[in-house]
Short mmCIF file of C-alpha atoms in Angstrom, two decimals:
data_model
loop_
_atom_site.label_atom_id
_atom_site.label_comp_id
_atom_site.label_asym_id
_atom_site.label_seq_id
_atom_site.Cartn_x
_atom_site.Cartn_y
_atom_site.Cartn_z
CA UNK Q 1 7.79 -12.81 -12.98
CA UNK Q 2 10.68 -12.43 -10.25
CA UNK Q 3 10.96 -12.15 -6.78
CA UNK Q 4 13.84 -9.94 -5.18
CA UNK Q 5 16.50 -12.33 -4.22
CA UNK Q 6 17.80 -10.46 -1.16
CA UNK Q 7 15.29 -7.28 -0.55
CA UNK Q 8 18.49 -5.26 0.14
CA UNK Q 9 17.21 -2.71 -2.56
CA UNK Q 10 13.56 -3.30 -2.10
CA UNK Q 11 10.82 -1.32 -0.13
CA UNK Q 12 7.62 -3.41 0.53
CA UNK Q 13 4.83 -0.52 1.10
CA UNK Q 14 1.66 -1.24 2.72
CA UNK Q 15 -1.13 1.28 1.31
CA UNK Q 16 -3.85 2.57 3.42
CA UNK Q 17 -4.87 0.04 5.79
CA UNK Q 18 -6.89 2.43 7.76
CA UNK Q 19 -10.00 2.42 9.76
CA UNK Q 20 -12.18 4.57 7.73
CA UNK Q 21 -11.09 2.98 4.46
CA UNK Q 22 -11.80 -0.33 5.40
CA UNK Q 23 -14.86 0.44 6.82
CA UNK Q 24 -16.24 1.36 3.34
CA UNK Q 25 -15.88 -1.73 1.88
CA UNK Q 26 -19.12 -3.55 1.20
CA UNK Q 27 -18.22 -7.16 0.87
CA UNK Q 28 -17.01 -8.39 4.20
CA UNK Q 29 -15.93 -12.00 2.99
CA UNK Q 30 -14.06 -10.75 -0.08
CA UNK Q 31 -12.25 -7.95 2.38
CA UNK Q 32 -11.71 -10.96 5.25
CA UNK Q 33 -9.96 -12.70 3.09
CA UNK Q 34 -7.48 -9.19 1.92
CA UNK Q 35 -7.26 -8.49 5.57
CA UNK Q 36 -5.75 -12.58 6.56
CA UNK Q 37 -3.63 -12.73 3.70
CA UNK Q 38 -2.07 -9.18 4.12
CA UNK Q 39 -1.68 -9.69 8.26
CA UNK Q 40 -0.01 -12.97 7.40
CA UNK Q 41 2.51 -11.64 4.93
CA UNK Q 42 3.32 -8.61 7.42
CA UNK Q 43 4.06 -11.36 10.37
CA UNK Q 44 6.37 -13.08 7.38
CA UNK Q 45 7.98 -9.47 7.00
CA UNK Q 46 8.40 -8.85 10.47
CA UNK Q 47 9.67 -12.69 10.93
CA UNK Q 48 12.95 -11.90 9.43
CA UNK Q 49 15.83 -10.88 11.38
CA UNK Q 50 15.80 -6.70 11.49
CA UNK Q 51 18.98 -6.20 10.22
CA UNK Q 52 18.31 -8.70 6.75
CA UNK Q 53 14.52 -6.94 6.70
CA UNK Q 54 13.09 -5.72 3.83
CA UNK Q 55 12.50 -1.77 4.36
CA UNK Q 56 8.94 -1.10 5.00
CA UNK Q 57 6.35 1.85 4.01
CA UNK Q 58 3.19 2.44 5.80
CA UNK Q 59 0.79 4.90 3.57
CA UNK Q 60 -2.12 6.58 4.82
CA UNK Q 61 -4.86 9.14 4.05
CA UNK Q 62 -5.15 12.11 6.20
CA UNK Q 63 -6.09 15.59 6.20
CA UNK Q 64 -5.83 18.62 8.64
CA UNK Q 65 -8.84 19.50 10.71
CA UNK Q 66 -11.17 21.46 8.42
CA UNK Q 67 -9.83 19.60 4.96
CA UNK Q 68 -8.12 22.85 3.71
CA UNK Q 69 -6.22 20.80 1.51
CA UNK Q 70 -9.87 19.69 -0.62
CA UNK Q 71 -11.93 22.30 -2.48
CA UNK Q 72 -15.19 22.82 -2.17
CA UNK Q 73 -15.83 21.81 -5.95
CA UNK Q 74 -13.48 18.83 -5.30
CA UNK Q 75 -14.76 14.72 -6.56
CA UNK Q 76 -13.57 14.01 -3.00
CA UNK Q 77 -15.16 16.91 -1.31
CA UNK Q 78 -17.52 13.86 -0.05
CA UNK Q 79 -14.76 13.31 2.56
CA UNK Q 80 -14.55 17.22 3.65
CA UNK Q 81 -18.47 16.82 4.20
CA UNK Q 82 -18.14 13.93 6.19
CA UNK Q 83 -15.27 14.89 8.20
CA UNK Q 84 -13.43 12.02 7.10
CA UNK Q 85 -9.97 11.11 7.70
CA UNK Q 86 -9.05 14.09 10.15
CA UNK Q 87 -5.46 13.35 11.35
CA UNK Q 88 -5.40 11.94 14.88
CA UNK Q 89 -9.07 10.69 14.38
CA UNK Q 90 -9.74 6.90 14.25
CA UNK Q 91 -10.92 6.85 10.55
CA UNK Q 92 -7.40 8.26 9.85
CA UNK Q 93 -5.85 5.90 12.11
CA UNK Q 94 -4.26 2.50 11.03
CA UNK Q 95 -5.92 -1.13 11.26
CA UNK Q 96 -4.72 -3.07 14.59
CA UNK Q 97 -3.08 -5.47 12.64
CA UNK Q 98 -1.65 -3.00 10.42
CA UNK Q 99 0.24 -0.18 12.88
CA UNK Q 100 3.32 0.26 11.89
CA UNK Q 101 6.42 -0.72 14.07
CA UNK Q 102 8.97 2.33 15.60
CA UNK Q 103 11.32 2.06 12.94
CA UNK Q 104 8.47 2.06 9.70
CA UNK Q 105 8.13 5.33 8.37
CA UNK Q 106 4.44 6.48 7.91
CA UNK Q 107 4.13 8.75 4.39
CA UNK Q 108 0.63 10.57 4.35
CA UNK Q 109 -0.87 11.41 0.98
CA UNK Q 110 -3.81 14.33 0.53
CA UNK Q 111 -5.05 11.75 -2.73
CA UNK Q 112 -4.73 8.69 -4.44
CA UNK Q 113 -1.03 7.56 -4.90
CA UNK Q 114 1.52 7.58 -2.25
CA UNK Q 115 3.93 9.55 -4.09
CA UNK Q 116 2.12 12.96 -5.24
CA UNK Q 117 3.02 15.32 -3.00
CA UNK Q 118 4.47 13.59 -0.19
CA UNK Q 119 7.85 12.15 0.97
CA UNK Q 120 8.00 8.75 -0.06
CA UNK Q 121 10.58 9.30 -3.15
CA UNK Q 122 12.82 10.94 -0.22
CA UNK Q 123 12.89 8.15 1.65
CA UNK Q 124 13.00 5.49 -1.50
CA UNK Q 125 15.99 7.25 -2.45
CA UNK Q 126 17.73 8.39 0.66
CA UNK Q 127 17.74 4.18 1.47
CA UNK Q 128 18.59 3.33 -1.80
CA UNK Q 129 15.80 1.55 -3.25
CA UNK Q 130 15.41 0.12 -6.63
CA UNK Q 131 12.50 -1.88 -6.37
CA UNK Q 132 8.88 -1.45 -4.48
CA UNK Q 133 6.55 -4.19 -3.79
CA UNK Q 134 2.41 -2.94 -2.98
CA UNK Q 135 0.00 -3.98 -1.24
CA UNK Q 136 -3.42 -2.45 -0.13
CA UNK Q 137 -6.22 -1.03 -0.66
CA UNK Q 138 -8.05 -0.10 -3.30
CA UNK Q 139 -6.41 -1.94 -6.44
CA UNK Q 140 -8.45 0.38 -9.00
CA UNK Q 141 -6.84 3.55 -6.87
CA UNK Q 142 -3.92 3.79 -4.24
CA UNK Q 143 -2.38 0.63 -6.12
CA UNK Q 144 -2.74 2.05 -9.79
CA UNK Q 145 -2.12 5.37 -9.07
CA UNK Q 146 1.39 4.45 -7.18
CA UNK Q 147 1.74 1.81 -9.71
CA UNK Q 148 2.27 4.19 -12.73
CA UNK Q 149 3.90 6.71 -10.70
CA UNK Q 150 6.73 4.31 -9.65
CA UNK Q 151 7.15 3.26 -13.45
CA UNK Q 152 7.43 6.81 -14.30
CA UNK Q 153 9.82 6.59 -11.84
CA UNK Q 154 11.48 3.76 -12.92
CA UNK Q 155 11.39 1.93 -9.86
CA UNK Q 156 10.81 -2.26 -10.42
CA UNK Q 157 7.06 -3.01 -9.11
CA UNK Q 158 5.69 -5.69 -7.98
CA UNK Q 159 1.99 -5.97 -6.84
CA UNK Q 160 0.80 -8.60 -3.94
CA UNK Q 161 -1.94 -10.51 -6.31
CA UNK Q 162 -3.40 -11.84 -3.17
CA UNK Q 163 -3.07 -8.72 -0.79
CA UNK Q 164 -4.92 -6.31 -3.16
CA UNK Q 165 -8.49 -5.48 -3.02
CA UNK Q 166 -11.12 -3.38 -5.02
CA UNK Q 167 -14.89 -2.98 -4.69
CA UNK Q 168 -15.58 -3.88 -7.70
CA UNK Q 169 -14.04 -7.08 -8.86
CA UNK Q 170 -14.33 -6.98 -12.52
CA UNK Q 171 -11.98 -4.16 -12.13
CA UNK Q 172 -9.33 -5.60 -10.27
CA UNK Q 173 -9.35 -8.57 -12.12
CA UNK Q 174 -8.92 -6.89 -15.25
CA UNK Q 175 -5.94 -4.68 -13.95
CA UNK Q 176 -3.98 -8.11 -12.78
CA UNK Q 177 -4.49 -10.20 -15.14
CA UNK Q 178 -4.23 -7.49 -17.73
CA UNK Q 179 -3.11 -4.40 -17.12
CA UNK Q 180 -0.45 -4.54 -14.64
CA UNK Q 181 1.04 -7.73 -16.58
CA UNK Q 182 2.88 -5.55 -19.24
CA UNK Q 183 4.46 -2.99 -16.90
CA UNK Q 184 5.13 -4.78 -13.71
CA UNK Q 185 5.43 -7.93 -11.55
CA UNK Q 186 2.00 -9.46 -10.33
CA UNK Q 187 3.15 -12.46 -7.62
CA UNK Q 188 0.73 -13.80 -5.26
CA UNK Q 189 2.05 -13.88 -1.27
CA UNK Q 190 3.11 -17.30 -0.50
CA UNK Q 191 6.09 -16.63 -3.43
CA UNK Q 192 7.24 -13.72 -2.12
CA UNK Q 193 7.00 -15.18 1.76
CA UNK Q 194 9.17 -17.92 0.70
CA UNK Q 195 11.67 -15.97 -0.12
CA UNK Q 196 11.13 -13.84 2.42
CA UNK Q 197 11.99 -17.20 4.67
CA UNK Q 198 15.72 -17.65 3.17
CA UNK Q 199 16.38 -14.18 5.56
CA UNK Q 200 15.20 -15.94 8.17
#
């Protein structure tokens, strides 16, 4: 396992921390604890001096008004239904401790990962960046999906062991500890926010 020694080719990409996500998580202590160690490696982020930052990604879920982009026969057609996620609603809008600053780009995704069909690889490229490191929400979804499309990729990845969450927690244990091991970098917080204090 590595850390990036000087983020100048790294993107750090924070993965739906939204309002109506959140909200559907059923274990409140388990999600607390996501929620403090996630805010407190953001403040580390946004601790280092602008111009030595690491480039940051802010990924959300939203649709148009009406869901045109989900089909009736859809798996998430639940979220058409339930009017979920409109764009400009507060289920589609970020956590308070997780709204981006003026100069993060926001990249919204129709599904799972953050790179089918949206804009993210433009901007990864466009700045240069060899290397992502995610964090969010849910580790059996947004994280895998993005995980194996950024291999595919061939983009470095690292995943936020501590900053991670899933519903069901045999399942995300299973994809650290096993999975993700023999593609990518699994580091908990404090070692990346040490490193994130030499920029400082």
């Amino acid at each position: 396992m590595s850390t990036p020694a000087d983020f100048t080719k790294t993107a750090i990409i924070f993965c739906d921390y939204e309002n109506g996500i959140l909200s559907m998580a059923s274990e409140q202590e388990r999600l607390g604890a996501f929620l403090e160690k996630s805010a407190t490696f953001r403040k580390a982020i946004h601790a280092v001096p602008l111009e030595r930052r690491p480039f940051v990604i802010n990924v959300k879920v939203a649709f148009r008004p009406g869901h045109p982009e989900i089909a009736a026969d859809s798996s998430r057609a639940y979220v058409k239904n339930a009017n979920m996620f409109v764009e400009g609603t507060p289920s589609a809008d970020f956590h308070p401790e997780f709204t981006p600053l003026e100069n993060e780009p926001v990249v919204v995704k129709r599904g799972s990962s953050a790179f089918y069909n949206t804009d993210l690889e433009l901007l990864l490229r466009a700045n240069k960046i060899q290397k992502v490191i995610l964090l969010g929400i849910s580790t059996s979804n947004a994280i895998l999906s993005t995980v194996l499309q950024a291999c595919e990729r061939e983009y470095g990845v690292t995943v936020v062991s501590d900053c991670v969450y899933d519903p069901k927690p045999e399942i995300h244990a299973f994809l650290l500890e096993c999975r993700f091991t023999r593609r990518i970098d699994v580091i908990d917080s404090a070692t990346i926010i040490e490193s994130l204090q030499n920029l400082a």
